[in-house]
Short mmCIF file of C-alpha atoms in Angstrom, two decimals:
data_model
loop_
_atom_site.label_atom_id
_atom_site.label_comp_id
_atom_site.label_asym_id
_atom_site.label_seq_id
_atom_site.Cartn_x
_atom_site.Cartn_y
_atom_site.Cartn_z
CA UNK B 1 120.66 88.64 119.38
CA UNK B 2 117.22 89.83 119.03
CA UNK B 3 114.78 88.24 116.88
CA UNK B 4 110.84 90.04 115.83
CA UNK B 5 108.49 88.36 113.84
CA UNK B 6 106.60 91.30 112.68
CA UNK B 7 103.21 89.96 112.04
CA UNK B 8 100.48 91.85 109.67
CA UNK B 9 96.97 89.65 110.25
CA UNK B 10 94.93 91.49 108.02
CA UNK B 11 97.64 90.29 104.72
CA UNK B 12 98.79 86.98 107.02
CA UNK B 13 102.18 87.97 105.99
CA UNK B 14 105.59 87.40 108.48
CA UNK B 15 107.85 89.62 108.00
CA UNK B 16 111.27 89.42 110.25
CA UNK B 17 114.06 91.65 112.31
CA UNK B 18 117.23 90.29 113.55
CA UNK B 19 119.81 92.45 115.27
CA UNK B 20 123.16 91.52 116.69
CA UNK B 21 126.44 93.57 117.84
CA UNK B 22 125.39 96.77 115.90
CA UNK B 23 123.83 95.13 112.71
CA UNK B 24 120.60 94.16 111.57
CA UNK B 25 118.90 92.53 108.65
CA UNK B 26 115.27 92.79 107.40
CA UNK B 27 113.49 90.02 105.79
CA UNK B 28 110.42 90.22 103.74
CA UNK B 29 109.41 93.66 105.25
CA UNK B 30 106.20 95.37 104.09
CA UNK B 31 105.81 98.51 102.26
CA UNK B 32 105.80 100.67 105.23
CA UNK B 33 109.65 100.78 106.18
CA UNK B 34 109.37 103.52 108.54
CA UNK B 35 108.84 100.68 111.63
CA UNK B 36 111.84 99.36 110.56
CA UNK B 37 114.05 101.88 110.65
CA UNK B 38 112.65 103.42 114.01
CA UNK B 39 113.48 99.72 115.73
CA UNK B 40 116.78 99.94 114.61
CA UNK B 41 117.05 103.19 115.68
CA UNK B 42 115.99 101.90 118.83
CA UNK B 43 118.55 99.30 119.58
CA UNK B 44 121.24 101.45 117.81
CA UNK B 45 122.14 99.25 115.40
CA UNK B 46 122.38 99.56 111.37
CA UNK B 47 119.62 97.58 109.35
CA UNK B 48 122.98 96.18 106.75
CA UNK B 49 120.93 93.70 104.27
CA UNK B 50 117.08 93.41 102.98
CA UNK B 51 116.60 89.83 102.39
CA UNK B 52 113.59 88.61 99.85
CA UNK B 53 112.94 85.08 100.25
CA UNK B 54 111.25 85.55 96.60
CA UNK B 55 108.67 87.93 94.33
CA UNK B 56 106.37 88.36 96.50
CA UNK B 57 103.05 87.82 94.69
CA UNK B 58 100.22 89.21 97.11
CA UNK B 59 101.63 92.15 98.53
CA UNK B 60 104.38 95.02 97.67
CA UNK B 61 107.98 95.00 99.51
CA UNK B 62 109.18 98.01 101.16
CA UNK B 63 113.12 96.44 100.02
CA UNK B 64 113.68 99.01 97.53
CA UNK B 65 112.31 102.13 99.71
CA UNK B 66 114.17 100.52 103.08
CA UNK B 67 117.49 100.23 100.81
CA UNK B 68 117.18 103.60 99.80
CA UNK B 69 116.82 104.82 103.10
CA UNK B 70 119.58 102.82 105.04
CA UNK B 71 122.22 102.31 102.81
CA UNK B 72 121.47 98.35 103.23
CA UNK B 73 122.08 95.35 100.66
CA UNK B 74 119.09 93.57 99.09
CA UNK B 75 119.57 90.23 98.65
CA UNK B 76 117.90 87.62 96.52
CA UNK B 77 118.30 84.05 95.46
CA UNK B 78 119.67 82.57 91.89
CA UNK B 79 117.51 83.51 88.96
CA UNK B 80 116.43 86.79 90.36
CA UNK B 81 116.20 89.64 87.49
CA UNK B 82 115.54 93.08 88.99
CA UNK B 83 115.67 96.64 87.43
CA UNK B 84 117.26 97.70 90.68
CA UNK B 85 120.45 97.41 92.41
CA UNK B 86 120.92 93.83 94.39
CA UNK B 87 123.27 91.23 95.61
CA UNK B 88 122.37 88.09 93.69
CA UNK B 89 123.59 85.27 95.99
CA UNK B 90 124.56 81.76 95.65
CA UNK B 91 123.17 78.50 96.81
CA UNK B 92 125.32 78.26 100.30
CA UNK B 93 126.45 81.78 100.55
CA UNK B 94 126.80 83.04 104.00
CA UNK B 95 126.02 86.39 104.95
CA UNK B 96 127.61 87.80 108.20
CA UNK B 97 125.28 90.40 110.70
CA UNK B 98 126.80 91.24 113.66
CA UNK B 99 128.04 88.01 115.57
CA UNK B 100 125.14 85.80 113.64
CA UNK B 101 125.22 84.36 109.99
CA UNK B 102 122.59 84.13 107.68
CA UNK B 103 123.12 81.33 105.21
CA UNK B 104 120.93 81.40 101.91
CA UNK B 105 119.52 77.97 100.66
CA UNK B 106 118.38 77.97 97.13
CA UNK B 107 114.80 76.80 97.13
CA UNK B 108 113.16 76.49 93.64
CA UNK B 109 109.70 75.11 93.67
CA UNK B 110 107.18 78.10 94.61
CA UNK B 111 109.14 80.20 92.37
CA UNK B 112 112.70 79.82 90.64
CA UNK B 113 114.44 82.16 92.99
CA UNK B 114 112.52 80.63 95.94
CA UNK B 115 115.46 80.82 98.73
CA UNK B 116 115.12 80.15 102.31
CA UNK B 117 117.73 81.74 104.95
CA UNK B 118 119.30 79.69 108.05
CA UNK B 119 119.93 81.72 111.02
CA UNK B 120 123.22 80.54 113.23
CA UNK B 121 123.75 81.80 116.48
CA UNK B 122 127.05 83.01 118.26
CA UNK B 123 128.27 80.05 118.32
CA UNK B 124 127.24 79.02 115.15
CA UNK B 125 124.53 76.53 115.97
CA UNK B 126 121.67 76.56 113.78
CA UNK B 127 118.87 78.33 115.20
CA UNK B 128 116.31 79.11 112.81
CA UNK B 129 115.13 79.43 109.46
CA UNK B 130 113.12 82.12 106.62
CA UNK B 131 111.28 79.76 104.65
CA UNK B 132 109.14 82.57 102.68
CA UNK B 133 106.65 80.58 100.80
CA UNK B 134 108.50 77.11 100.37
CA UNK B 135 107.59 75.93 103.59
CA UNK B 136 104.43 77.20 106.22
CA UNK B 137 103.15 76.27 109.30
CA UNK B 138 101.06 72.89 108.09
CA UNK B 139 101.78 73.32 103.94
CA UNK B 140 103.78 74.64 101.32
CA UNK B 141 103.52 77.41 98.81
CA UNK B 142 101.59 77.12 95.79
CA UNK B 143 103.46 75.80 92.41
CA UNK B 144 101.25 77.57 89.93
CA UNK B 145 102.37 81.65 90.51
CA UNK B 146 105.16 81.23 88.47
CA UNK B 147 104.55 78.50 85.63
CA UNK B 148 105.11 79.67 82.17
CA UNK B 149 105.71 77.98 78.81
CA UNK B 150 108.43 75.58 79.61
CA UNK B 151 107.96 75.21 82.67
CA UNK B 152 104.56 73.83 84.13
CA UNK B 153 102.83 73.69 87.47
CA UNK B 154 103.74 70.28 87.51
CA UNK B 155 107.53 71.08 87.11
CA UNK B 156 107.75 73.78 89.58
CA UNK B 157 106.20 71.15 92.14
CA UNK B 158 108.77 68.61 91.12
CA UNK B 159 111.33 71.67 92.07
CA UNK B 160 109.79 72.04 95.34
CA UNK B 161 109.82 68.60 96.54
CA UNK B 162 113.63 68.15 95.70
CA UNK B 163 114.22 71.71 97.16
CA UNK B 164 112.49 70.50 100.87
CA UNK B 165 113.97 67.13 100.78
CA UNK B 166 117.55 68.21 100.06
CA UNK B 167 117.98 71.74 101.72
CA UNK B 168 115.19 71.77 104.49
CA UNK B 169 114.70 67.89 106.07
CA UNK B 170 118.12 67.73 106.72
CA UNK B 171 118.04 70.36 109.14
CA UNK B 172 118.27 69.59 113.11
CA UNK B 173 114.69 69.34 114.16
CA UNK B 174 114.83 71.71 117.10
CA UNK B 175 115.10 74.54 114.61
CA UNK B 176 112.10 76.85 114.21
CA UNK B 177 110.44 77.75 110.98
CA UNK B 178 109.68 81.34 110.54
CA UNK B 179 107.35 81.44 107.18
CA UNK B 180 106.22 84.06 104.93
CA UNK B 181 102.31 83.61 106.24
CA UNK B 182 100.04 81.67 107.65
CA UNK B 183 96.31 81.02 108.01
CA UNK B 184 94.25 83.00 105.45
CA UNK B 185 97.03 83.69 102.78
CA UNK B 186 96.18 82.69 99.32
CA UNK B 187 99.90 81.64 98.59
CA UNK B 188 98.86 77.97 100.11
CA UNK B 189 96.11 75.42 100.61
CA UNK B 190 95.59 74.94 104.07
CA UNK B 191 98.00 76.88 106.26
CA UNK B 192 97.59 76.89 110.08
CA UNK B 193 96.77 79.47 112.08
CA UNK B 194 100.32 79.59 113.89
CA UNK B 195 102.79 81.44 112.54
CA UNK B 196 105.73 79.62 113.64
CA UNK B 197 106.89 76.38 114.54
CA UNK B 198 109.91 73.47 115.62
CA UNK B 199 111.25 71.72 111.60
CA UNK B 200 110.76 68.44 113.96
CA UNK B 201 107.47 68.90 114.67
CA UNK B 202 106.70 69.94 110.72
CA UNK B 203 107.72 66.61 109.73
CA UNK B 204 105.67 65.00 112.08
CA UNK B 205 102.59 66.90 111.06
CA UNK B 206 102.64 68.67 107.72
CA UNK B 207 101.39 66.30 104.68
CA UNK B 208 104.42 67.54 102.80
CA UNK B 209 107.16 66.36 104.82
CA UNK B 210 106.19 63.00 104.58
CA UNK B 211 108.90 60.90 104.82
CA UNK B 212 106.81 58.39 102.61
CA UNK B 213 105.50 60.82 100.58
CA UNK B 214 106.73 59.99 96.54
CA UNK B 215 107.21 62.71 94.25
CA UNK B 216 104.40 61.98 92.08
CA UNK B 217 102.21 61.97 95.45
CA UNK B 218 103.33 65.70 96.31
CA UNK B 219 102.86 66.52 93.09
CA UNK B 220 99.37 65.65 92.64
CA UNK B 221 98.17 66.82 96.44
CA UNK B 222 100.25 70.34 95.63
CA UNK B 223 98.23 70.58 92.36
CA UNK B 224 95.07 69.86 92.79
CA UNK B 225 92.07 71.80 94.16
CA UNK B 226 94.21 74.92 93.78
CA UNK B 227 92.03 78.35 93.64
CA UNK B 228 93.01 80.59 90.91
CA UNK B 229 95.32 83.31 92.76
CA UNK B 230 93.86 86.71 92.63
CA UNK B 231 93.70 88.74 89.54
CA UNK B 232 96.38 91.23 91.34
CA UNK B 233 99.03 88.52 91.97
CA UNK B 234 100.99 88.73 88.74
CA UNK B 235 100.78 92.36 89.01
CA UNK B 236 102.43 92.57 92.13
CA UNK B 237 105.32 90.33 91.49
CA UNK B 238 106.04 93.03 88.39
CA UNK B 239 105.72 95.70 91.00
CA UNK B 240 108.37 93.70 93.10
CA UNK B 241 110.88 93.37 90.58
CA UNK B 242 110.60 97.18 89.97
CA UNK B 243 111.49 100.36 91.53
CA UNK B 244 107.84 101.86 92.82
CA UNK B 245 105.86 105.30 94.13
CA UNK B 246 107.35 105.84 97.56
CA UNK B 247 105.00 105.11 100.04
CA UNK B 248 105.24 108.45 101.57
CA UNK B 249 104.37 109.77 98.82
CA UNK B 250 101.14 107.46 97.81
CA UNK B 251 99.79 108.89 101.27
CA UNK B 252 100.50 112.27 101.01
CA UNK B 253 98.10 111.91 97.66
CA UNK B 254 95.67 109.69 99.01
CA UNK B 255 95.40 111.03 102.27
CA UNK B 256 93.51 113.97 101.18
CA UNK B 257 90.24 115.15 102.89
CA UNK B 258 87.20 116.32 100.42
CA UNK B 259 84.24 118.14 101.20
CA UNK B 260 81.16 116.27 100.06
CA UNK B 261 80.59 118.82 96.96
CA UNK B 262 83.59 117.83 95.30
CA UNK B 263 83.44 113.86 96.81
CA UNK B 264 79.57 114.19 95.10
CA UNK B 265 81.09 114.95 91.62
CA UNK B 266 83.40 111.86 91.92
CA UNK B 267 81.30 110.12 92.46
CA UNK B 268 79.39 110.57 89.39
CA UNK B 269 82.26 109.70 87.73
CA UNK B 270 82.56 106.21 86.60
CA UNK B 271 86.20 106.46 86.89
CA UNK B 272 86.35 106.39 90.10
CA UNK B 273 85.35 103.50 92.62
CA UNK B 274 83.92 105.01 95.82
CA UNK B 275 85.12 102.30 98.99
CA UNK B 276 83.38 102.29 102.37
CA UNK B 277 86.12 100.70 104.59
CA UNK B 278 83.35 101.20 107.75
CA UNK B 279 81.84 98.29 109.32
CA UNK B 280 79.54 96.09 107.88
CA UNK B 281 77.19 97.65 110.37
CA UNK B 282 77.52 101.06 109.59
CA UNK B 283 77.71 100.03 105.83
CA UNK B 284 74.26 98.34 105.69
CA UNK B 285 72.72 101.20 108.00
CA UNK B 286 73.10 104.23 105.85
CA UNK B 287 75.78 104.54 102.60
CA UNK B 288 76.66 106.11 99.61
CA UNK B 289 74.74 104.56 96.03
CA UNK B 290 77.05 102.22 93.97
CA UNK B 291 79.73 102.05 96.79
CA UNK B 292 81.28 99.21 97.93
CA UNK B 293 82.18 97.90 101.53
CA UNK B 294 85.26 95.87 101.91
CA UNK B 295 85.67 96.71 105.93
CA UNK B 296 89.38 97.51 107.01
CA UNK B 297 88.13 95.28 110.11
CA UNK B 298 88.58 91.90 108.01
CA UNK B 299 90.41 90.38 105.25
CA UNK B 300 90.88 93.77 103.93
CA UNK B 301 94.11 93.86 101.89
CA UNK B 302 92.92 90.11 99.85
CA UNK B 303 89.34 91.56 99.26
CA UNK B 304 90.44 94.25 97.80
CA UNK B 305 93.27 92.47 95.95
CA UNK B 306 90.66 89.88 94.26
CA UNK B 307 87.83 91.97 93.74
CA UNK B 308 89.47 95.24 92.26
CA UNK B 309 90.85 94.25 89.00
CA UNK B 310 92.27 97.03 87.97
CA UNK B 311 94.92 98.01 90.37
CA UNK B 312 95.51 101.34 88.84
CA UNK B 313 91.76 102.06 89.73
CA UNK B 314 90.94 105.53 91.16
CA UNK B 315 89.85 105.27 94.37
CA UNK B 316 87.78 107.62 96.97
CA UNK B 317 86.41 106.20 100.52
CA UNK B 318 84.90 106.76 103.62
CA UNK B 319 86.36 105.86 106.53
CA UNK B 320 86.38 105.54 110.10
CA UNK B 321 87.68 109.18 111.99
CA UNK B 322 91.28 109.19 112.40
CA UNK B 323 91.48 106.03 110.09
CA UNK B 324 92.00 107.49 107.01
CA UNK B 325 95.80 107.18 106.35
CA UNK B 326 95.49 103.26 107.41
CA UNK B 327 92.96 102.80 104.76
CA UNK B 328 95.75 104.26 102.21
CA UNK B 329 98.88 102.32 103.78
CA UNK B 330 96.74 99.44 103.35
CA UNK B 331 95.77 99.66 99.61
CA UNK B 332 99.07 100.63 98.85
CA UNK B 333 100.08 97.43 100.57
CA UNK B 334 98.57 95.47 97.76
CA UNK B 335 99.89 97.39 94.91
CA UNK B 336 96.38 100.01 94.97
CA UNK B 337 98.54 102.95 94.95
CA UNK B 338 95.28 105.68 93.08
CA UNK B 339 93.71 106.56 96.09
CA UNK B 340 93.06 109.89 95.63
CA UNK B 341 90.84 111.36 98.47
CA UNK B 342 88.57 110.35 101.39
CA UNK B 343 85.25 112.07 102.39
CA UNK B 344 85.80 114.98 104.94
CA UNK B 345 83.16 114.41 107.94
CA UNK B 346 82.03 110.61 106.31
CA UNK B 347 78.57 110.16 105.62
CA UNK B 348 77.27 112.57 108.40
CA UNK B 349 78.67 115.14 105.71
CA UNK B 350 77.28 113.36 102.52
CA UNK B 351 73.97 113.55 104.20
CA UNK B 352 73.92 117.58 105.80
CA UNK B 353 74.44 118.38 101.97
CA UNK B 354 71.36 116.53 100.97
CA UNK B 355 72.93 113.71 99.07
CA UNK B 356 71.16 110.23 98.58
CA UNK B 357 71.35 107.16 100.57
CA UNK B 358 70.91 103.56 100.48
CA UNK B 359 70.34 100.65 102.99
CA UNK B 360 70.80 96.91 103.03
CA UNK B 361 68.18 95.27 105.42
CA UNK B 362 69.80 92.53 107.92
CA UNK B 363 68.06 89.45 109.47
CA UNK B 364 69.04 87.30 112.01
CA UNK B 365 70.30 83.91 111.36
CA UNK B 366 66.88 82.63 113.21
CA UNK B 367 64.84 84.75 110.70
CA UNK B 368 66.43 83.25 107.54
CA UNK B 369 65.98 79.73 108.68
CA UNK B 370 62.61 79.94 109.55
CA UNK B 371 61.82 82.15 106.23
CA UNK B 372 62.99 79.13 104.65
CA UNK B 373 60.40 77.65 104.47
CA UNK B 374 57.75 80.07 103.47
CA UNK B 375 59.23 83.46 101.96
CA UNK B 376 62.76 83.40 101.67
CA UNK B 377 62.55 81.77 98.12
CA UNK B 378 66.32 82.67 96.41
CA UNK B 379 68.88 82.24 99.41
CA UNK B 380 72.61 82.42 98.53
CA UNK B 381 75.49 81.08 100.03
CA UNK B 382 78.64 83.32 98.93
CA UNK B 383 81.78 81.36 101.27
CA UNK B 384 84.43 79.71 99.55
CA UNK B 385 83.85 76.34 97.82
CA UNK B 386 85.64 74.19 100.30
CA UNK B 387 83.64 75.94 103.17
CA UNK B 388 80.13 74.89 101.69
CA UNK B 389 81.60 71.40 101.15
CA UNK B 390 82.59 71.34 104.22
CA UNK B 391 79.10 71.82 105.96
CA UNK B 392 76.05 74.10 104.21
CA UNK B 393 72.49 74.47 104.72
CA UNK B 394 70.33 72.12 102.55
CA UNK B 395 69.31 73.85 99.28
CA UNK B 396 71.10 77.21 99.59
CA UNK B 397 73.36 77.26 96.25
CA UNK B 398 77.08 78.39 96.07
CA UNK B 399 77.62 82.06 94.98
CA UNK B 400 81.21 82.24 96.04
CA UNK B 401 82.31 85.98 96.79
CA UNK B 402 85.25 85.18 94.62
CA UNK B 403 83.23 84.73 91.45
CA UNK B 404 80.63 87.78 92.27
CA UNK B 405 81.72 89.71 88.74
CA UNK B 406 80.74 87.30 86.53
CA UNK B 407 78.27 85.59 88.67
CA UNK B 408 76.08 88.78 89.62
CA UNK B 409 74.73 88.51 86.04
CA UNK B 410 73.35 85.65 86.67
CA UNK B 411 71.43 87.43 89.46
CA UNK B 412 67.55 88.75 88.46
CA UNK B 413 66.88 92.64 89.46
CA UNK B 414 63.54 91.49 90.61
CA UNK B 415 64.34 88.93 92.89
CA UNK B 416 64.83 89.22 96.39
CA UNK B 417 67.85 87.14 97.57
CA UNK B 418 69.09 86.42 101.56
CA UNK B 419 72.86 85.98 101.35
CA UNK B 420 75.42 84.83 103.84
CA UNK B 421 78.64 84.04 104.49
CA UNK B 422 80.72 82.65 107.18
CA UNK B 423 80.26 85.41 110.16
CA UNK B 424 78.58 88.65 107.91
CA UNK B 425 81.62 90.16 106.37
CA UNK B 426 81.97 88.74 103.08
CA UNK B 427 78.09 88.67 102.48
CA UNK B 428 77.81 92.53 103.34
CA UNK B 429 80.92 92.83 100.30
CA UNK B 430 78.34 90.44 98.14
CA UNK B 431 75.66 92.79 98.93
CA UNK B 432 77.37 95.69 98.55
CA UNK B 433 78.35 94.84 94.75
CA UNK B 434 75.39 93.43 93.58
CA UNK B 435 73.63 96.70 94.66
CA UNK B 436 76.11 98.80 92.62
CA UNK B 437 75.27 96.10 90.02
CA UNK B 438 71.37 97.10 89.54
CA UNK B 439 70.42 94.16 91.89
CA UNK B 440 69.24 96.40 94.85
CA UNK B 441 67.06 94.02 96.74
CA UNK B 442 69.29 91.69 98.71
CA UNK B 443 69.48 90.99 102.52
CA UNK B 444 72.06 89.96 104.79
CA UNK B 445 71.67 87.52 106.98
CA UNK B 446 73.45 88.87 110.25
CA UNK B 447 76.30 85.90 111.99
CA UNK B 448 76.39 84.40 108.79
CA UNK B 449 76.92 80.33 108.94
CA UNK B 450 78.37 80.49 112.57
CA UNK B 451 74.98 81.71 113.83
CA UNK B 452 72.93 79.86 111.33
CA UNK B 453 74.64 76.64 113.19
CA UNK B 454 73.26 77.79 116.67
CA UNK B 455 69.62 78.13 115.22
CA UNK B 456 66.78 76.22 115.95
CA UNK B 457 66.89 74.56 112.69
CA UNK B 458 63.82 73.23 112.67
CA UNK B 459 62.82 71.06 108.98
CA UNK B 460 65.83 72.48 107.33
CA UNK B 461 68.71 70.85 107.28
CA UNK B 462 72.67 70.86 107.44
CA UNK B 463 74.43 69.06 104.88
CA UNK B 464 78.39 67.84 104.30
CA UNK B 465 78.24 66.81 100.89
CA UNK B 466 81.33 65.81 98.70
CA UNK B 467 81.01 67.79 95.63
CA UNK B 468 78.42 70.79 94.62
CA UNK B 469 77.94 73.01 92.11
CA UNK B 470 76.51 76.48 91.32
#
């Protein structure tokens, strides 16, 4: 048997290929199928069932596209309602690939088709199991994605907590858990960093496996303090139920180099967002007017996902040589399908045909504390909430990133403001926007907090308070 966890960091998303005696299965796979099919190809063997744990919410399947392509079987759990061809299977049905069986647990709580699939070996000896999103690495998915008029928040993390204690504690402890994603994911609270890990050890260390824990407990730790998902979320969970634009041929569209004439008049279209996926370096240096920098060399694919609300926005970018078709694949990853173009030669071109420029002006993290306390007057702090309660420097107020679209009015054009994040990404994003915005004088403070931390701090202080506001 041979078991992949196919890791994507940028979307902190698992998904899975197990092959055995000819046969393999697929769970969770991304948009992109083509890696899929080329490992199979590999080890000879026929890819015979897709398996969805559930909807996904923050990124589009490949299932439909890898079905199409193989011949294979996708599977879901109870309550699933597609407008494609699928095996709907039962609580407890088994599920034969090559000399290993999958068995599918019904796991209602993140949504109503939540299911989780347990791996036996050979010699039938539980081995592991695909917990999607009802069960990561240090947490549990979110109960909110899927609440609706009769049936709350409240009830769906009811459902989960009877769905881990019956189907999942149970199981031997030396199993390993193979999630849907880990650290960074906006499907849970406080995920770890590792992407896998023994059941045993779970219950020893994640909150929700408790043995103590009561049902009213879980249900007020699951719902409370929860962020509000991305705008794109529900969107994609329509896009997963549905049959979708081959990914093929969303590159062969989006892939498309322009000459900066014809990148100039879209430009000055409003339809059209322009994206500088460069680094925040080369963003801040020299860039196009009214662009925006989400960096493909971060949290690309939830950046885009939470600050692009209209997912059927048309889209041209600059990009990195030779990086072009990544930029596309990874839109497309998050439902972003309308990119239409990318600027031929990047901004050396833009600027041999004469074409304006703009630059952000960095500090260091040394030159914003000390400007503290005599000309920096309106700094901003634009992490996420439980970051600056965690530890934030005395004074600075809470712009999250998240909020930046309704916050940036709040923002004066004639006001100078420092911003920073955690490390310089996010805060270059902030920037970025609130430039396109009218609000053109803003400066980044280079490190972010890490490097504010290792400053000389001098009178200003570091502060861990309990509660803020903006």
């Amino acid at each position: 048997m041979i078991l992949e966890q196919h890791y994507t960091k940028c979307l902190a998303q698992g998904a899975y290929y197990i092959a055995s005696a000819g046969e393999a299965v697929i769970i969770d796979p991304l948009r992109e199928v083509q890696q899929y099919i080329d490992r199979a190809a590999k080890d000879n063997v026929t890819i015979k069932y897709v398996f969805l744990t559930h909807f996904h919410a923050d990124f589009v399947s490949g299932h439909v596209d890898l079905a199409d392509k193989t011949g294979a079987t996708i599977v879901l759990g109870p309550n699933a309602e597609t407008s494609y061809a699928f095996a709907k299977a039962e609580h407890g049905e088994a599920f034969k690939v090559g000399d290993v069986t999958f068995t599918l647990l019904h796991t209602p709580g993140h949504t109503m088709e939540s299911s989780c699939y347990l791996l036996k070996d050979e010699e039938g000896t539980a081995k592991a199991i695909f917990t999607g999103d009802t069960l990561f690495i240090g947490d549990v998915g979110r109960p909110d994605l899927a609440a609706k008029s009769d049936l709350s928040t409240e009830d769906l993390a009811g459902h989960l907590y009877d769905s881990l204690r019956t189907e999942i504690m149970p199981l031997p402890d030396d199993i390993i858990v193979y999630p849907a994603h880990g650290a960074g994911s906006a499907c849970g609270k406080s995920m770890s960093k590792e992407t896998f890990d023994t059941l045993g050890n779970q219950k020893k260390t994640n909150y929700a496996l408790a043995k103590d824990l009561s049902k009213d407990d879980f249900i007020k730790e699951l719902t409370t303090g929860i962020a509000p998902p991305p705008a794109y979320f529900p969107k994609n969970v329509w896009m997963n139920k549905g049959v979708n634009s081959s990914i093929d041929e969303i590159i062969a569209r989006g892939n498309t180099p322009m000459n900066a004439v014809s990148f100039k008049a879209l430009v000055d279209d409003n339809e059209y967002l322009v994206l500088d996926v460069r680094s925040p370096q080369e963003y801040t240096a020299s860039s196009i007017p009214g662009s925006w920098f989400i960096g493909l060399d971060g949290q690309f694919a939830p950046w885009i996902g939470a600050l692009i609300e209209d997912i059927d926005q048309k889209i041209i970018f600059i990009a990195p040589k030779g990086r072009e078709e990544e930029t596309v694949t990874r839109l497309a990853r998050v439902g972003y399908d309308n990119a239409l173009g990318y600027l031929d030669g990047g901004l050396d071109a833009w600027k041999e045909a004469g074409f304006e420029t703009q630059q952000i002006e960095n500090i260091t993290a040394q030159q914003f504390i000390d400007g503290l306390s005599n000309n920096i007057s309106n700094p901003i702090d634009a992490r996420k909430q439980g970051e600056y309660n965690t530890a934030h420097v005395e004074g600075v107020p809470l712009y999250t990133l998240d909020n930046i679209h309704s916050d940036v009015n709040l923002l004066d054009t004639n006001k100078t403001y420092h911003v920073y994040c955690g490390g310089g990404y996010r805060s270059v994003i902030f920037a970025s926007i609130a430039a396109a915005n009218g609000i053109k004088n803003v400066v980044n403070v280079e490190g972010g907090f890490g490097a504010i931390k290792k400053t000389n701090l001098g009178t200003q202080k570091i502060t861990e308070p309990t509660s803020c506001s903006l």
